[in-house]
Amino acid sequence: MKIKPPVEKNEYYDVVFEDLTHEGAGVAKVEGFPIFVPNALPEEKAQIKVTRVKKGFAFGRLMELKEESPHRTDAPCPIYKQCGGCQLQHMTYEGQLLFKQKQVKDVLERIGKLDLSNVTVHPTLGMEDPWNYRNKAQVPVGEREGGLVAGFYQQRSHDIIDMSACLIQQSKNDEAVQAVKDICAIYGVKAYNEERHKGWLRHIMVRYGVVTGEMMIVFITRTNDFPHKAKIIEDITAKFPHVKSIVQNINPSKTNVIFGNETNVIWGEEYIYDLIGDVKFAISARSFYQVNPEQTKVLYDKALEYAELQGEETVIDAYCGIGTISLFLAKQAKKVYGVEIVPEAIEDAKRNAELNGITNAEFAVGEAETVIPKWYEEGITADTLVVDPPRKGCDEALLRTIIEMKPKRVVYVSCNPGTLARDLRVLEDGGYTTLEVQPVDMFPHTNHVECVAQLVLKEEAGSR
Ligand code: SAH
């Protein structure tokens, strides 16, 4: 039976918004039929116009706001709507933190079937000053009327909009991007043209060690030459004494992937350094490194607290990246084993261990779901197991191994509450109890939510 949707395209409706989607659009219902409307907030009353009707839902546009949410605010960024990098600037920061907590609670109940009378989902830990937090800028370069522009792709297009400041970016990075663009313009540098696959400069990337004050500048270019190299380097380093490293990455392909395979240091050091707490990290042009170090510390401190280490434990850190969590935990554990699929990240992890004089951490390259079962067969088991998987969550084989291995404690760090909820259900069915979930706001003004969850074996939970 074909059910006709209760709304029609181009028609107007008076609605009350109930919720926000993961993308930050308002959700209203007409006869139970959901309509997604950008820029609307829960509890708001508005007239909307339906713009597209699909089988089970529709999209609409906000026409007239009749009652505002107490959490509505004016987005401070002048290019908020064109850019699309942030989704929640029209909501007060307090409102964003509440929304993120609610989102986590909702999916834990709906997808994870967790009974929230037994699991504490804490209020989201936010930033005191939730602006200028990003330590990495990665901006496309283009040409307009003969001059260079550097900024962002306008939403759903490949037109580059020039931008002098991004409000969630470290202002030092904005400054550097502008200056590099201006210096390049002086020497007549040609921007890459995507359609014609001609020109030279594709992207400018800037990384900043917030604690050390060291900066790296990366030119991503189509070819491996570097016109006016000496002059450009001289101008950059004269203007910014905190620049410690200038790198060229060559990407000759017709692709929208930013980086190519060849990376050359053209001036200064291969690495810049930064600290999270008292752990020091060497960051190269291609290393993964958290973009909000202040909140990363908050997240890892929570992971450390949930690990409840006494100094005698063996810990496994699955999906360890450059070993950030492993090194954080190593100081309070007997031994830490980290596993990660990207070989370069493991090289970084080993270097970072050495840099910090940490000798009780061991790192292996491979899939967590293959390496950890192998370790288990070889007799390596963990008292505490930490996972920090990508958005798709943990592999089933890994969850099965955890259930067999029975570490007393599992600390689950997650960037996607949906897959966290799914995996918690599997672990709950396999003998674990989720005690606490702590949402942490790593990316203020965007729709991202990071969480740390603490699980213990049911038999342990009873004796607490
Ligand atoms: N814990 C790290 C990185 C977490 S991001 C930190 O906080 O910095 C998730 C990591 O999982 C990425 O580094 C990614 O390369 C890695 N990864 C993805 N799939 C994997 C798999 N099947 N096995 C091991 N690592 C994997």
Coordinates of C-alpha atoms and ligand atoms in Angstrom, one line a residue:
M1 CA 0.0 0.0 0.0
K2 CA 1.4 3.4 -0.9
I3 CA 0.9 6.0 1.8
K4 CA 0.7 9.5 0.5
P5 CA 2.9 11.9 2.5
P6 CA 0.9 14.4 4.5
V7 CA 2.8 17.4 3.1
E8 CA 3.3 18.8 -0.4
K9 CA 6.1 20.6 -2.1
N10 CA 5.8 24.4 -2.1
E11 CA 3.1 24.4 0.5
Y12 CA 3.4 26.3 3.8
Y13 CA 2.9 24.8 7.2
D14 CA 2.9 26.0 10.8
V15 CA 5.1 23.7 12.9
V16 CA 6.7 23.3 16.2
F17 CA 10.3 22.0 16.2
E18 CA 11.0 19.0 18.4
D19 CA 14.5 18.0 17.9
L20 CA 17.7 18.6 15.9
T21 CA 19.3 16.2 13.4
H22 CA 22.8 15.1 13.8
E23 CA 23.6 17.7 11.0
G24 CA 22.0 20.4 13.1
A25 CA 18.8 20.9 11.2
G26 CA 15.5 21.4 13.1
V27 CA 13.1 18.5 13.0
A28 CA 9.3 19.2 13.0
K29 CA 6.5 16.8 12.4
V30 CA 3.3 17.1 10.4
E31 CA 1.0 14.2 11.3
G32 CA 4.0 12.3 12.4
F33 CA 5.9 12.9 9.2
P34 CA 9.3 14.4 9.8
I35 CA 10.5 17.6 8.1
F36 CA 14.1 18.8 8.3
V37 CA 14.6 22.5 8.3
P38 CA 18.0 24.1 8.5
N39 CA 18.5 26.9 11.0
A40 CA 15.6 26.0 13.2
L41 CA 15.9 25.0 16.9
P42 CA 14.0 22.7 19.2
E43 CA 10.9 24.3 20.8
E44 CA 10.7 27.0 18.1
K45 CA 7.4 27.7 16.4
A46 CA 7.6 28.8 12.7
Q47 CA 6.0 28.9 9.4
I48 CA 7.9 26.7 6.9
K49 CA 7.7 26.0 3.2
V50 CA 8.3 22.4 2.1
T51 CA 11.0 22.3 -0.5
R52 CA 11.4 18.6 -1.2
V53 CA 9.3 15.5 -0.3
K54 CA 10.8 12.0 -0.1
K55 CA 9.2 8.7 0.9
G56 CA 9.6 8.9 4.6
F57 CA 10.6 12.6 5.2
A58 CA 10.7 16.0 3.7
F59 CA 12.9 19.1 3.7
G60 CA 11.8 22.6 4.3
R61 CA 12.8 26.2 4.5
L62 CA 12.3 28.5 7.5
M63 CA 9.9 31.3 6.3
E64 CA 8.8 33.0 9.5
L65 CA 10.0 32.4 13.0
K66 CA 7.0 32.8 15.3
E67 CA 8.5 31.9 18.7
E68 CA 12.2 31.8 19.3
S69 CA 14.1 29.2 21.4
P70 CA 15.8 30.7 24.5
H71 CA 18.9 29.1 23.1
R72 CA 18.8 31.1 19.8
T73 CA 21.6 33.6 19.3
D74 CA 23.0 35.5 16.3
A75 CA 25.8 33.6 14.7
P76 CA 28.9 35.8 15.1
C77 CA 30.6 34.6 11.9
P78 CA 29.7 36.8 8.9
I79 CA 30.1 33.8 6.5
Y80 CA 28.4 31.2 8.7
K81 CA 25.7 30.3 6.2
Q82 CA 27.9 30.2 3.1
C83 CA 30.7 28.1 4.7
G84 CA 29.0 25.2 6.3
G85 CA 32.0 24.3 8.5
C86 CA 30.0 25.1 11.6
Q87 CA 26.4 24.0 12.1
L88 CA 25.4 25.3 15.5
Q89 CA 26.6 28.9 15.7
H90 CA 22.9 30.1 15.8
M91 CA 22.6 28.3 19.2
T92 CA 24.0 29.6 22.5
Y93 CA 27.0 27.6 23.7
E94 CA 25.1 26.5 26.7
G95 CA 22.3 25.2 24.4
Q96 CA 24.9 23.3 22.2
L97 CA 26.3 21.5 25.3
L98 CA 22.8 20.5 26.4
F99 CA 21.9 19.4 22.9
K100 CA 25.0 17.2 22.7
Q101 CA 24.2 15.5 26.0
K102 CA 20.7 14.9 24.9
Q103 CA 21.8 13.5 21.6
V104 CA 24.1 11.0 23.4
K105 CA 21.3 10.0 25.8
D106 CA 18.8 9.5 23.0
V107 CA 21.0 7.2 20.9
L108 CA 22.1 5.2 24.0
E109 CA 18.5 4.5 24.7
R110 CA 17.2 4.1 21.1
I111 CA 20.1 2.2 19.5
G112 CA 21.9 0.8 22.6
K113 CA 18.7 -0.1 24.5
L114 CA 20.5 1.0 27.6
D115 CA 18.5 1.7 30.7
L116 CA 19.5 5.2 31.6
S117 CA 18.3 4.9 35.2
N118 CA 21.5 2.8 35.6
V119 CA 23.9 4.7 33.4
T120 CA 25.0 8.2 34.2
V121 CA 25.3 10.4 31.1
H122 CA 27.1 13.5 32.4
P123 CA 26.6 17.1 31.2
T124 CA 28.9 17.8 28.2
L125 CA 32.3 19.1 29.2
G126 CA 32.7 22.3 27.2
M127 CA 35.3 25.0 26.7
E128 CA 35.4 28.1 28.8
D129 CA 36.2 30.1 25.7
P130 CA 34.8 28.0 22.8
W131 CA 36.4 30.0 19.9
N132 CA 39.8 30.0 18.1
Y133 CA 40.5 26.5 19.2
R134 CA 41.6 24.7 16.0
N135 CA 45.4 24.2 15.7
K136 CA 45.3 23.2 12.0
A137 CA 44.1 25.2 9.0
Q138 CA 43.9 23.6 5.6
V139 CA 42.7 26.1 3.0
P140 CA 42.2 25.8 -0.7
V141 CA 43.8 28.5 -2.9
G142 CA 42.2 29.9 -6.1
E143 CA 42.3 32.9 -8.3
R144 CA 39.8 35.6 -8.8
E145 CA 40.3 38.6 -11.1
G146 CA 44.0 37.9 -11.3
G147 CA 44.5 37.9 -7.5
L148 CA 44.9 34.9 -5.1
V149 CA 42.0 33.9 -2.8
A150 CA 42.3 31.4 0.1
G151 CA 39.5 30.4 2.2
F152 CA 36.8 27.7 1.9
Y153 CA 34.6 26.0 -0.7
Q154 CA 31.2 27.6 -0.7
Q155 CA 28.7 24.9 0.4
R156 CA 27.8 22.4 -2.3
S157 CA 30.2 24.0 -4.8
H158 CA 33.8 24.3 -5.7
D159 CA 33.9 28.1 -5.7
I160 CA 36.6 29.3 -3.3
I161 CA 35.5 32.1 -1.0
D162 CA 38.2 34.3 0.3
M163 CA 38.3 34.4 4.1
S164 CA 40.3 36.7 6.4
A165 CA 39.3 34.9 9.6
C166 CA 37.7 31.7 10.8
L167 CA 36.3 32.2 14.3
I168 CA 37.1 28.6 15.4
Q169 CA 40.6 28.8 14.1
Q170 CA 43.7 29.9 16.2
S171 CA 44.1 33.5 15.1
K172 CA 47.8 32.8 14.6
N173 CA 46.8 30.3 11.8
D174 CA 44.5 32.9 10.2
E175 CA 47.3 35.4 10.2
A176 CA 49.7 32.9 8.7
V177 CA 47.4 31.9 5.9
Q178 CA 46.7 35.5 5.0
A179 CA 50.4 36.3 5.0
V180 CA 51.4 33.3 3.0
K181 CA 48.7 34.1 0.4
D182 CA 49.9 37.8 0.2
I183 CA 53.6 36.8 -0.1
C184 CA 52.7 34.3 -2.8
A185 CA 50.7 37.0 -4.7
I186 CA 53.7 39.4 -4.6
Y187 CA 55.8 36.8 -6.5
G188 CA 53.0 36.1 -9.0
V189 CA 52.4 32.5 -7.8
K190 CA 49.7 30.8 -9.8
A191 CA 46.9 29.0 -8.0
Y192 CA 45.8 25.6 -9.0
N193 CA 42.8 25.5 -11.3
E194 CA 40.7 22.4 -10.7
E195 CA 38.8 22.4 -14.0
R196 CA 41.8 22.9 -16.2
H197 CA 44.2 21.0 -13.9
K198 CA 46.7 23.8 -14.4
G199 CA 48.5 26.2 -12.0
W200 CA 50.6 25.3 -9.0
L201 CA 49.4 26.1 -5.4
R202 CA 46.5 23.9 -4.4
H203 CA 46.3 24.3 -0.6
I204 CA 48.0 26.1 2.2
M205 CA 48.2 24.1 5.5
V206 CA 49.2 25.6 8.8
R207 CA 49.8 23.7 12.0
Y208 CA 50.4 25.4 15.3
G209 CA 51.7 23.9 18.6
V210 CA 49.5 25.8 21.0
V211 CA 51.7 25.1 24.0
T212 CA 55.1 25.4 22.4
G213 CA 54.2 28.3 20.0
E214 CA 55.9 26.4 17.1
M215 CA 54.4 26.6 13.6
M216 CA 54.6 24.6 10.4
I217 CA 53.6 25.8 7.0
V218 CA 52.8 23.3 4.2
F219 CA 52.5 24.2 0.5
I220 CA 50.5 21.6 -1.4
T221 CA 51.4 22.0 -5.0
R222 CA 50.6 20.3 -8.3
T223 CA 54.2 20.0 -9.5
N224 CA 57.5 19.6 -7.6
D225 CA 59.1 22.8 -8.6
F226 CA 58.9 25.9 -6.4
P227 CA 59.1 29.2 -8.1
H228 CA 60.7 32.0 -6.1
K229 CA 61.4 29.5 -3.3
A230 CA 64.2 31.4 -1.6
K231 CA 62.4 34.7 -1.6
I232 CA 59.1 33.2 -0.3
I233 CA 60.9 31.4 2.5
E234 CA 62.8 34.5 3.5
D235 CA 59.7 36.6 3.6
I236 CA 57.7 34.1 5.7
T237 CA 60.5 33.4 8.2
A238 CA 61.2 37.2 8.6
K239 CA 57.6 37.9 9.3
F240 CA 57.0 34.9 11.6
P241 CA 59.9 33.9 13.7
H242 CA 57.8 31.1 15.3
V243 CA 57.7 29.2 12.0
K244 CA 60.0 26.3 12.6
S245 CA 59.2 24.2 9.5
I246 CA 58.2 24.8 5.9
V247 CA 57.2 21.8 3.9
Q248 CA 56.1 21.1 0.3
N249 CA 53.7 18.3 -0.5
I250 CA 53.2 17.4 -4.1
N251 CA 49.8 16.3 -5.4
P252 CA 49.9 15.9 -9.2
S253 CA 46.5 14.2 -9.4
K254 CA 43.2 15.4 -10.6
T255 CA 41.4 14.7 -7.3
N256 CA 39.8 16.4 -4.4
V257 CA 42.0 14.5 -2.0
I258 CA 44.2 17.2 -0.5
F259 CA 47.6 15.6 -0.1
G260 CA 49.8 13.8 -2.6
N261 CA 52.4 11.1 -1.7
E262 CA 55.6 13.1 -1.9
T263 CA 56.5 15.4 1.0
N264 CA 59.7 17.4 1.2
V265 CA 61.0 19.7 4.0
I266 CA 62.1 22.8 2.2
W267 CA 63.2 24.8 5.2
G268 CA 63.8 24.2 8.9
E269 CA 62.7 21.1 10.9
E270 CA 60.8 18.0 9.9
Y271 CA 58.7 18.3 13.0
I272 CA 57.1 20.8 15.3
Y273 CA 56.4 19.9 18.9
D274 CA 53.4 20.3 21.1
L275 CA 52.3 19.1 24.6
I276 CA 49.1 17.6 25.9
G277 CA 49.4 17.7 29.6
D278 CA 53.0 16.7 30.2
V279 CA 53.3 14.4 27.2
K280 CA 55.3 15.8 24.3
F281 CA 54.4 15.1 20.7
A282 CA 56.4 15.4 17.5
I283 CA 54.1 16.5 14.6
S284 CA 55.1 16.1 11.0
A285 CA 53.2 17.5 8.0
R286 CA 51.3 14.2 7.6
S287 CA 50.9 13.1 11.2
F288 CA 47.5 12.8 12.7
Y289 CA 47.2 15.1 15.7
Q290 CA 44.1 16.2 17.5
V291 CA 42.9 19.6 16.3
N292 CA 41.7 20.9 19.7
P293 CA 44.5 20.1 22.2
E294 CA 42.8 21.8 25.1
Q295 CA 39.8 19.6 25.0
T296 CA 41.9 16.6 24.0
K297 CA 43.5 16.9 27.5
V298 CA 40.0 17.0 29.0
L299 CA 39.0 13.8 27.0
Y300 CA 42.2 11.9 27.9
D301 CA 42.1 12.9 31.5
K302 CA 38.6 11.4 31.6
A303 CA 39.8 8.2 29.8
L304 CA 42.6 8.0 32.4
E305 CA 40.2 8.5 35.3
Y306 CA 37.9 5.8 33.9
A307 CA 40.9 3.4 33.4
E308 CA 41.4 3.6 37.2
L309 CA 45.0 2.5 37.0
Q310 CA 47.0 1.6 40.1
G311 CA 50.3 1.1 38.4
E312 CA 50.2 -2.7 38.1
E313 CA 47.9 -3.1 35.1
T314 CA 48.5 -4.2 31.6
V315 CA 46.6 -2.0 29.2
I316 CA 45.7 -2.4 25.5
D317 CA 45.0 0.7 23.5
A318 CA 43.2 -0.3 20.3
Y319 CA 43.1 2.2 17.4
C320 CA 46.0 4.1 19.1
G321 CA 46.9 6.5 16.3
I322 CA 50.2 8.2 17.2
G323 CA 49.9 6.7 20.7
T324 CA 48.4 9.7 22.4
I325 CA 46.2 7.8 24.8
S326 CA 48.8 5.0 25.2
L327 CA 51.4 7.5 26.4
F328 CA 49.0 9.2 28.6
L329 CA 48.2 5.9 30.3
A330 CA 51.7 4.5 30.3
K331 CA 52.9 6.6 33.2
Q332 CA 50.3 5.0 35.5
A333 CA 50.3 1.4 34.2
K334 CA 52.8 -1.4 34.2
K335 CA 52.7 -2.0 30.5
V336 CA 50.7 -0.5 27.5
Y337 CA 50.3 -2.2 24.1
G338 CA 49.0 0.0 21.3
V339 CA 47.7 -1.1 17.9
E340 CA 47.0 1.0 14.9
I341 CA 46.5 0.3 11.2
V342 CA 48.5 3.2 9.7
P343 CA 52.3 2.3 9.7
E344 CA 53.4 6.0 9.8
A345 CA 51.3 6.6 12.9
I346 CA 53.0 3.7 14.7
E347 CA 56.4 5.2 13.7
D348 CA 55.2 8.5 15.3
A349 CA 53.9 6.6 18.4
K350 CA 57.4 4.9 18.9
R351 CA 59.2 8.3 18.4
N352 CA 56.8 9.9 20.9
A353 CA 57.4 7.2 23.4
E354 CA 61.2 7.8 23.1
L355 CA 60.8 11.5 23.2
N356 CA 59.0 11.2 26.6
G357 CA 61.4 8.5 28.0
I358 CA 58.5 6.0 28.1
T359 CA 59.8 2.5 28.0
N360 CA 56.8 0.5 29.0
A361 CA 54.8 1.1 25.8
E362 CA 54.9 -1.3 22.8
F363 CA 53.3 -0.5 19.5
A364 CA 52.2 -2.8 16.6
V365 CA 50.9 -2.1 13.1
G366 CA 47.8 -3.9 12.0
E367 CA 44.0 -4.2 12.4
A368 CA 42.9 -4.1 16.0
E369 CA 40.5 -7.0 15.2
T370 CA 43.4 -9.2 13.9
V371 CA 46.3 -8.2 16.2
I372 CA 44.4 -8.3 19.5
P373 CA 43.0 -11.9 19.0
K374 CA 46.6 -12.9 18.1
W375 CA 48.0 -11.4 21.2
Y376 CA 45.3 -13.1 23.2
E377 CA 46.2 -16.5 21.7
E378 CA 49.8 -15.7 22.7
G379 CA 48.8 -15.1 26.2
I380 CA 48.8 -11.3 26.3
T381 CA 45.7 -10.1 28.1
A382 CA 44.7 -6.7 29.4
D383 CA 43.3 -5.6 32.8
T384 CA 42.1 -2.5 31.1
L385 CA 41.3 -2.2 27.4
V386 CA 40.8 1.2 25.7
V387 CA 39.3 1.6 22.3
D388 CA 39.1 4.8 20.2
P389 CA 37.8 3.7 16.9
P390 CA 36.9 5.7 13.8
R391 CA 33.3 6.8 13.1
K392 CA 32.2 3.3 12.0
G393 CA 33.0 1.9 15.5
C394 CA 34.7 -1.3 16.6
D395 CA 34.9 -4.3 14.4
E396 CA 32.7 -7.2 15.6
A397 CA 35.7 -9.6 15.8
L398 CA 37.4 -7.2 18.2
L399 CA 34.2 -7.0 20.4
R400 CA 34.1 -10.8 20.5
T401 CA 37.7 -10.9 21.6
I402 CA 37.1 -8.4 24.4
I403 CA 34.2 -10.5 25.6
E404 CA 36.4 -13.6 25.7
M405 CA 39.5 -11.9 27.1
K406 CA 37.4 -10.3 29.9
P407 CA 39.5 -7.2 30.8
K408 CA 38.1 -5.9 34.1
R409 CA 37.5 -2.5 32.6
V410 CA 36.8 -1.2 29.1
V411 CA 37.2 2.5 28.3
Y412 CA 35.4 3.4 25.1
V413 CA 36.4 6.7 23.5
S414 CA 34.0 7.5 20.6
C415 CA 33.5 10.2 18.0
N416 CA 30.1 8.8 16.9
P417 CA 27.4 8.2 19.6
G418 CA 25.5 6.0 17.2
T419 CA 28.2 3.3 16.8
L420 CA 29.1 3.7 20.5
A421 CA 25.6 2.8 21.4
R422 CA 25.6 -0.2 19.0
D423 CA 28.9 -1.5 20.4
L424 CA 27.9 -0.9 24.1
R425 CA 24.9 -3.2 23.4
V426 CA 27.2 -6.0 22.2
L427 CA 29.5 -5.6 25.2
E428 CA 26.5 -5.4 27.6
D429 CA 25.2 -8.7 26.2
G430 CA 28.7 -10.1 26.5
G431 CA 28.9 -9.5 30.3
Y432 CA 29.8 -5.8 30.7
T433 CA 27.9 -3.0 32.4
T434 CA 28.2 0.6 31.3
L435 CA 28.6 2.7 34.3
E436 CA 29.2 6.2 33.0
V437 CA 29.3 8.1 29.8
Q438 CA 31.0 11.5 29.5
P439 CA 30.3 13.7 26.4
V440 CA 33.2 16.1 25.7
D441 CA 32.9 19.0 23.3
M442 CA 36.0 18.7 21.1
F443 CA 34.5 20.8 18.3
P444 CA 32.4 23.7 19.6
H445 CA 29.8 25.1 17.1
T446 CA 29.9 22.0 15.0
N447 CA 27.6 19.0 15.2
H448 CA 30.4 16.6 16.4
V449 CA 30.2 15.0 19.8
E450 CA 32.9 13.0 21.4
C451 CA 32.3 10.6 24.4
V452 CA 34.2 8.5 26.9
A453 CA 32.3 5.5 28.4
Q454 CA 33.4 3.3 31.3
L455 CA 32.4 -0.3 31.3
V456 CA 33.2 -3.0 33.9
L457 CA 32.6 -6.7 34.0
K458 CA 29.2 -7.4 35.6
E459 CA 30.8 -9.6 38.2
E460 CA 33.1 -6.7 39.1
A461 CA 30.2 -4.2 39.1
G462 CA 28.5 -6.2 41.8
S463 CA 31.4 -6.0 44.2
R464 CA 31.8 -2.2 43.9
Ligands
SAH1 N1 43.5 7.2 19.7 C1 44.1 8.1 18.8 C2 43.5 8.0 17.3 C3 42.1 7.7 17.2 S1 41.4 7.9 15.6 C4 44.1 9.5 19.3 O1 43.4 9.9 20.2 O2 44.9 10.3 18.7 C5 41.1 6.3 15.1 C6 42.4 5.6 14.6 O3 42.0 4.2 14.2 C7 43.0 6.2 13.4 O4 44.3 6.4 13.6 C8 42.9 5.1 12.3 O5 44.0 5.0 11.4 C9 42.8 3.8 13.1 N2 42.1 2.6 12.5 C10 41.1 2.6 11.7 N3 40.7 1.3 11.5 C11 41.5 0.5 12.2 C12 41.6 -0.9 12.5 N4 40.8 -1.7 11.9 N5 42.6 -1.3 13.3 C13 43.4 -0.5 14.0 N6 43.4 0.9 13.8 C14 42.5 1.4 12.9

